[in-house]
CSV table of C-alpha atoms in Angstrom, one decimal:
chain,number,residue,atom,x,y,z
X,1,ALA,CA,6.7,-7.4,-66.2
X,2,PRO,CA,9.3,-7.1,-63.4
X,3,ALA,CA,9.0,-9.8,-60.8
X,4,ARG,CA,6.9,-8.7,-57.8
X,5,ARG,CA,8.9,-8.3,-54.6
X,6,PRO,CA,7.8,-10.7,-51.9
X,7,ARG,CA,5.6,-8.8,-49.3
X,8,GLU,CA,7.5,-7.6,-46.3
X,9,PRO,CA,6.4,-9.4,-43.1
X,10,PRO,CA,4.5,-6.9,-40.9
X,11,VAL,CA,6.7,-5.2,-38.3
X,12,PRO,CA,5.7,-6.3,-34.8
X,13,PRO,CA,4.7,-3.4,-32.5
X,14,ALA,CA,7.4,-2.1,-30.2
X,15,GLY,CA,7.7,-4.0,-27.0
X,16,SER,CA,6.1,-7.2,-28.2
X,17,ALA,CA,9.2,-9.0,-29.5
X,18,PRO,CA,11.2,-11.2,-28.9
X,19,GLY,CA,9.8,-14.3,-27.3
X,20,PRO,CA,6.3,-15.7,-27.5
X,21,ALA,CA,3.6,-13.0,-27.9
X,22,ARG,CA,1.8,-12.6,-24.6
X,23,PRO,CA,-1.7,-11.4,-24.9
X,24,GLY,CA,-2.6,-8.0,-23.6
X,25,THR,CA,-1.0,-4.6,-23.3
X,26,LYS,CA,1.1,-2.8,-20.7
X,27,ARG,CA,-1.0,-0.1,-19.2
X,28,LEU,CA,-0.4,2.6,-16.6
X,29,PRO,CA,-2.1,1.5,-13.3
X,30,GLN,CA,-5.7,2.4,-12.8
X,31,ALA,CA,-5.4,1.8,-9.1
X,32,ILE,CA,-2.4,2.3,-6.7
X,33,VAL,CA,-2.0,1.1,-3.1
X,34,VAL,CA,-0.3,4.3,-1.9
X,35,GLY,CA,0.2,3.5,1.8
X,36,VAL,CA,0.9,3.0,4.5
X,37,LYS,CA,4.2,1.3,5.4
X,38,LYS,CA,3.6,-1.6,7.9
X,39,GLY,CA,-0.2,-1.2,7.5
X,40,GLY,CA,-0.9,-4.4,5.6
X,41,THR,CA,-0.2,-3.3,2.0
X,42,ARG,CA,1.5,-6.5,1.0
X,43,ALA,CA,-1.5,-8.5,2.2
X,44,VAL,CA,-3.9,-6.4,0.2
X,45,LEU,CA,-1.8,-6.8,-2.9
X,46,GLU,CA,-1.4,-10.5,-2.5
X,47,PHE,CA,-5.1,-10.9,-1.8
X,48,ILE,CA,-6.4,-8.7,-4.6
X,49,ARG,CA,-4.2,-10.3,-7.3
X,50,VAL,CA,-6.1,-13.6,-6.8
X,51,HIS,CA,-8.9,-11.8,-8.7
X,52,PRO,CA,-9.0,-12.8,-12.4
X,53,ASP,CA,-9.7,-9.1,-13.4
X,54,VAL,CA,-6.7,-7.8,-11.6
X,55,ARG,CA,-3.0,-7.9,-12.6
X,56,ALA,CA,-0.5,-6.5,-10.1
X,57,LEU,CA,3.1,-5.6,-10.2
X,58,GLY,CA,4.8,-7.7,-7.5
X,59,THR,CA,7.7,-5.3,-6.6
X,60,GLU,CA,7.4,-1.7,-5.4
X,61,PRO,CA,8.4,0.5,-8.4
X,62,HIS,CA,8.8,3.7,-6.2
X,63,PHE,CA,8.1,5.7,-9.4
X,64,PHE,CA,6.2,8.7,-7.9
X,65,ASP,CA,8.8,9.2,-5.1
X,66,ARG,CA,12.3,8.0,-6.2
X,67,ASN,CA,12.2,7.3,-10.0
X,68,TYR,CA,9.9,10.0,-11.3
X,69,ASP,CA,12.7,11.4,-13.6
X,70,ARG,CA,12.7,8.1,-15.5
X,71,GLY,CA,9.4,9.0,-17.1
X,72,LEU,CA,6.0,7.5,-17.5
X,73,GLU,CA,7.1,5.2,-20.4
X,74,TRP,CA,9.7,3.6,-18.1
X,75,TYR,CA,6.9,3.2,-15.5
X,76,ARG,CA,4.5,1.6,-18.0
X,77,SER,CA,7.2,-0.8,-19.1
X,78,LEU,CA,7.3,-2.3,-15.6
X,79,MET,CA,3.6,-3.2,-15.6
X,80,PRO,CA,2.1,-6.6,-16.3
X,81,ARG,CA,0.2,-7.1,-19.5
X,82,THR,CA,-3.6,-6.8,-19.1
X,83,LEU,CA,-6.6,-7.6,-21.2
X,84,ASP,CA,-9.2,-4.9,-21.7
X,85,SER,CA,-11.3,-6.4,-18.9
X,86,GLN,CA,-8.5,-6.3,-16.4
X,87,ILE,CA,-7.1,-3.5,-14.2
X,88,THR,CA,-3.5,-2.9,-13.4
X,89,VAL,CA,-2.4,-2.3,-9.8
X,90,GLU,CA,0.8,-1.4,-8.1
X,91,LYS,CA,1.8,-0.7,-4.5
X,92,THR,CA,4.4,1.6,-3.0
X,93,PRO,CA,3.5,2.5,0.6
X,94,SER,CA,5.9,5.4,0.8
X,95,TYR,CA,3.8,7.4,-1.7
X,96,PHE,CA,1.3,8.4,1.1
X,97,VAL,CA,4.0,10.5,2.9
X,98,THR,CA,5.6,11.8,-0.3
X,99,LYS,CA,4.8,15.5,-0.8
X,100,GLU,CA,4.9,15.4,-4.6
X,101,ALA,CA,3.1,12.1,-5.1
X,102,PRO,CA,-0.5,13.3,-5.2
X,103,ARG,CA,0.2,15.9,-7.9
X,104,ARG,CA,2.3,13.5,-9.9
X,105,ILE,CA,-0.3,10.7,-9.8
X,106,PHE,CA,-3.0,13.3,-10.7
X,107,ASN,CA,-0.9,14.4,-13.7
X,108,MET,CA,-0.7,10.8,-14.9
X,109,SER,CA,-4.5,10.4,-14.5
X,110,ARG,CA,-7.0,12.2,-12.4
X,111,GLU,CA,-9.1,9.1,-12.5
X,112,THR,CA,-6.6,7.0,-10.5
X,113,LYS,CA,-8.1,5.0,-7.7
X,114,LEU,CA,-6.1,5.1,-4.5
X,115,ILE,CA,-6.0,2.5,-1.7
X,116,VAL,CA,-4.6,3.4,1.7
X,117,VAL,CA,-4.2,0.6,4.3
X,118,VAL,CA,-4.1,2.2,7.7
X,119,ARG,CA,-3.4,0.7,11.1
X,120,ASN,CA,-3.3,1.9,14.7
X,121,PRO,CA,-0.4,4.4,14.5
X,122,VAL,CA,1.2,3.3,17.7
X,123,THR,CA,1.4,-0.4,16.7
X,124,ARG,CA,2.4,0.7,13.2
X,125,ALA,CA,5.3,2.7,14.7
X,126,ILE,CA,6.4,-0.3,16.8
X,127,SER,CA,6.2,-2.6,13.8
X,128,ASP,CA,8.2,-0.1,11.7
X,129,TYR,CA,10.9,0.1,14.5
X,130,THR,CA,10.9,-3.7,14.7
X,131,GLN,CA,11.6,-4.0,11.0
X,132,THR,CA,14.4,-1.5,11.1
X,133,LEU,CA,15.9,-3.2,14.2
X,134,SER,CA,16.0,-6.5,12.3
X,135,LYS,CA,18.2,-4.8,9.7
X,136,LYS,CA,20.2,-2.5,12.0
X,137,PRO,CA,20.6,-4.0,15.5
X,138,ASP,CA,22.6,-1.0,16.8
X,139,ILE,CA,19.9,1.7,16.5
X,140,PRO,CA,18.8,3.6,19.6
X,141,THR,CA,15.8,2.4,21.7
X,142,PHE,CA,12.2,3.0,20.5
X,143,GLU,CA,11.7,5.3,23.4
X,144,GLY,CA,14.8,7.2,22.6
X,145,LEU,CA,13.8,7.8,19.0
X,146,SER,CA,10.1,8.6,19.8
X,147,PHE,CA,10.7,11.6,22.1
X,148,ARG,CA,12.6,14.9,21.9
X,149,ASN,CA,11.9,15.2,25.6
X,150,ARG,CA,10.2,12.3,27.3
X,151,SER,CA,9.5,13.9,30.7
X,152,LEU,CA,7.7,16.8,28.9
X,153,GLY,CA,6.1,14.2,26.6
X,154,LEU,CA,7.5,16.0,23.5
X,155,VAL,CA,7.2,13.5,20.6
X,156,ASP,CA,9.8,13.7,17.9
X,157,THR,CA,7.6,14.1,14.8
X,158,SER,CA,10.7,14.2,12.5
X,159,TRP,CA,11.3,10.5,13.1
X,160,ASN,CA,9.7,8.7,10.2
X,161,ALA,CA,8.1,5.9,12.3
X,162,ILE,CA,6.2,8.6,14.2
X,163,ARG,CA,5.5,10.9,11.3
X,164,ILE,CA,3.9,8.3,9.0
X,165,GLY,CA,1.1,7.6,11.5
X,166,MET,CA,-0.1,11.2,11.5
X,167,TYR,CA,-2.6,10.2,8.8
X,168,ALA,CA,-4.8,13.3,8.9
X,169,VAL,CA,-1.8,15.5,8.1
X,170,HIS,CA,-0.7,13.5,5.0
X,171,LEU,CA,-4.3,13.0,3.8
X,172,GLU,CA,-4.6,16.8,3.3
X,173,SER,CA,-2.1,16.8,0.5
X,174,TRP,CA,-4.1,14.1,-1.3
X,175,LEU,CA,-7.4,15.9,-0.9
X,176,GLN,CA,-6.0,18.9,-2.7
X,177,TYR,CA,-6.0,16.7,-5.9
X,178,PHE,CA,-8.4,13.8,-5.3
X,179,PRO,CA,-11.9,13.6,-4.0
X,180,LEU,CA,-12.5,11.2,-1.0
X,181,SER,CA,-14.7,9.1,-3.3
X,182,GLN,CA,-11.5,8.1,-5.2
X,183,ILE,CA,-9.6,7.0,-2.0
X,184,HIS,CA,-10.4,3.8,-0.2
X,185,PHE,CA,-9.2,3.1,3.3
X,186,VAL,CA,-8.6,-0.4,4.4
X,187,SER,CA,-8.4,-1.2,8.1
X,188,GLY,CA,-5.2,-3.1,8.8
X,189,GLU,CA,-6.8,-4.6,11.9
X,190,LYS,CA,-9.9,-5.9,10.1
X,191,LEU,CA,-7.7,-7.2,7.3
X,192,ILE,CA,-6.5,-9.7,9.9
X,193,THR,CA,-9.8,-10.4,11.7
X,194,ASP,CA,-12.1,-10.3,8.6
X,195,PRO,CA,-10.0,-10.5,5.4
X,196,ALA,CA,-13.0,-11.4,3.2
X,197,GLY,CA,-15.1,-8.5,4.5
X,198,GLU,CA,-12.3,-6.0,3.9
X,199,MET,CA,-11.4,-7.4,0.5
X,200,GLY,CA,-15.1,-7.3,-0.4
X,201,LYS,CA,-15.1,-3.6,0.0
X,202,VAL,CA,-11.8,-3.2,-2.0
X,203,GLN,CA,-13.4,-5.2,-4.9
X,204,ASP,CA,-16.5,-2.9,-4.7
X,205,PHE,CA,-14.3,0.2,-4.8
X,206,LEU,CA,-12.4,-1.1,-7.8
X,207,GLY,CA,-15.7,-1.9,-9.5
X,208,ILE,CA,-15.0,-5.6,-9.9
X,209,LYS,CA,-17.1,-8.6,-9.0
X,210,ARG,CA,-16.8,-9.9,-5.4
X,211,VAL,CA,-14.9,-13.0,-6.4
X,212,ILE,CA,-12.6,-13.1,-3.3
X,213,THR,CA,-14.7,-14.4,-0.4
X,214,ASP,CA,-14.4,-16.4,2.8
X,215,LYS,CA,-13.7,-19.5,0.7
X,216,HIS,CA,-10.3,-18.0,-0.2
X,217,PHE,CA,-8.9,-17.7,3.3
X,218,TYR,CA,-7.8,-19.8,6.2
X,219,PHE,CA,-6.3,-18.5,9.5
X,220,ASN,CA,-2.8,-19.5,10.2
X,221,LYS,CA,-2.5,-19.7,14.0
X,222,THR,CA,1.3,-19.8,13.9
X,223,LYS,CA,1.7,-16.6,12.0
X,224,GLY,CA,-1.4,-15.0,13.4
X,225,PHE,CA,-2.5,-14.0,9.9
X,226,PRO,CA,-5.1,-15.0,7.4
X,227,CYS,CA,-3.5,-16.9,4.4
X,228,LEU,CA,-4.8,-17.6,1.0
X,229,LYS,CA,-5.9,-21.2,0.2
X,230,LYS,CA,-4.7,-20.7,-3.4
X,231,SER,CA,-2.4,-18.1,-4.8
X,232,GLU,CA,-2.6,-16.3,-8.1
X,233,SER,CA,-0.2,-18.6,-9.8
X,234,SER,CA,-0.6,-22.0,-8.1
X,235,SER,CA,-3.0,-24.2,-6.3
X,236,LEU,CA,-0.9,-24.2,-3.2
X,237,PRO,CA,-1.7,-22.3,0.0
X,238,ARG,CA,0.0,-18.9,0.2
X,239,CYS,CA,1.0,-17.1,3.4
X,240,LEU,CA,3.0,-13.9,3.5
X,241,GLY,CA,6.7,-14.2,3.8
X,242,LYS,CA,9.0,-14.7,6.8
X,243,SER,CA,9.4,-11.0,7.3
X,244,LYS,CA,5.6,-10.7,8.1
X,245,GLY,CA,4.3,-11.3,11.6
X,246,ARG,CA,7.6,-10.5,13.5
X,247,THR,CA,7.3,-10.4,17.2
X,248,HIS,CA,7.2,-6.8,18.2
X,249,VAL,CA,9.7,-5.3,20.6
X,250,GLN,CA,8.3,-4.9,24.1
X,251,ILE,CA,7.7,-1.2,24.9
X,252,ASP,CA,7.1,0.4,28.3
X,253,PRO,CA,3.3,0.8,28.7
X,254,GLU,CA,3.8,4.4,29.8
X,255,VAL,CA,5.5,5.2,26.5
X,256,ILE,CA,2.6,3.6,24.6
X,257,GLU,CA,0.2,5.7,26.7
X,258,GLN,CA,2.1,8.9,25.8
X,259,LEU,CA,2.0,8.0,22.1
X,260,ARG,CA,-1.7,7.2,22.2
X,261,ASP,CA,-2.3,10.7,23.7
X,262,PHE,CA,-0.1,12.2,21.0
X,263,TYR,CA,-1.9,10.5,18.2
X,264,ARG,CA,-5.5,10.9,19.5
X,265,PRO,CA,-6.2,14.3,18.0
X,266,TYR,CA,-4.8,13.2,14.7
X,267,ASN,CA,-6.8,10.0,14.7
X,268,ILE,CA,-10.0,11.9,15.5
X,269,LYS,CA,-9.4,14.4,12.7
X,270,PHE,CA,-8.7,11.5,10.4
X,271,TYR,CA,-11.9,9.7,11.4
X,272,GLU,CA,-13.9,12.9,10.8
X,273,THR,CA,-12.3,13.6,7.5
X,274,VAL,CA,-12.8,10.1,6.0
X,275,GLY,CA,-16.1,9.4,7.8
X,276,GLN,CA,-14.9,6.2,9.2
X,277,ASP,CA,-14.1,5.2,12.8
X,278,PHE,CA,-11.1,2.8,13.0
X,279,ARG,CA,-11.6,2.3,16.8
X,280,TRP,CA,-7.9,2.9,17.7
X,281,GLU,CA,-8.8,4.6,20.9
């Protein structure tokens, strides 16, 4: 009888070689932190990834706004590996104001859970401006960028820093595709004053056990932010990076008053739509 050929070793599944086999599978995210810029999205991501049932992508993939043409397989390839019991989360705050994002996410999965971290739109705008100023010191003043005509109180809604805070307007696009029950709003203010309470609600929304509690946080007086006693990967305390907690530019109180007046109707509409009063007035 002819000698039997030795059995071929099984071909490893695509994406698993080379290197040591890590358990789990790369999955498309079941939950996405879709907004808003300067609202507290990084804090939510860093806090939620402490949970053993959550794996999060550390960087912002910008798939549904800038990289959509690369396709879902490219997007999936960026994701951390998860076990069946774990959920995959990513955050890209610019999705909230991207016209195509709701439809694109819906087309990936209509079940996707969406998290939106919101914050007083006036302070959010000042924070946004402060961040831009740190990168481009020659930009015009905050006042100059905020108004088309200041004496008439005409706000320039084309300036991104102003536009992002018109939450009620952006939310309408999302509600064309997703029910409110699939969108969870985190208060950026409460995230600082009561991180455990806000993260408790996030865990409930994600359908995972309330593992992250008061015991996980301490308040760092220098930064003015809550920090984690232990991070996901080490037993050392973990505060958000140097770029967080910048001192805001001083703005003329009258300008702040005009912007509060501008945002008020949008805020009220937002509270009514989501059934939650964020007390920004």
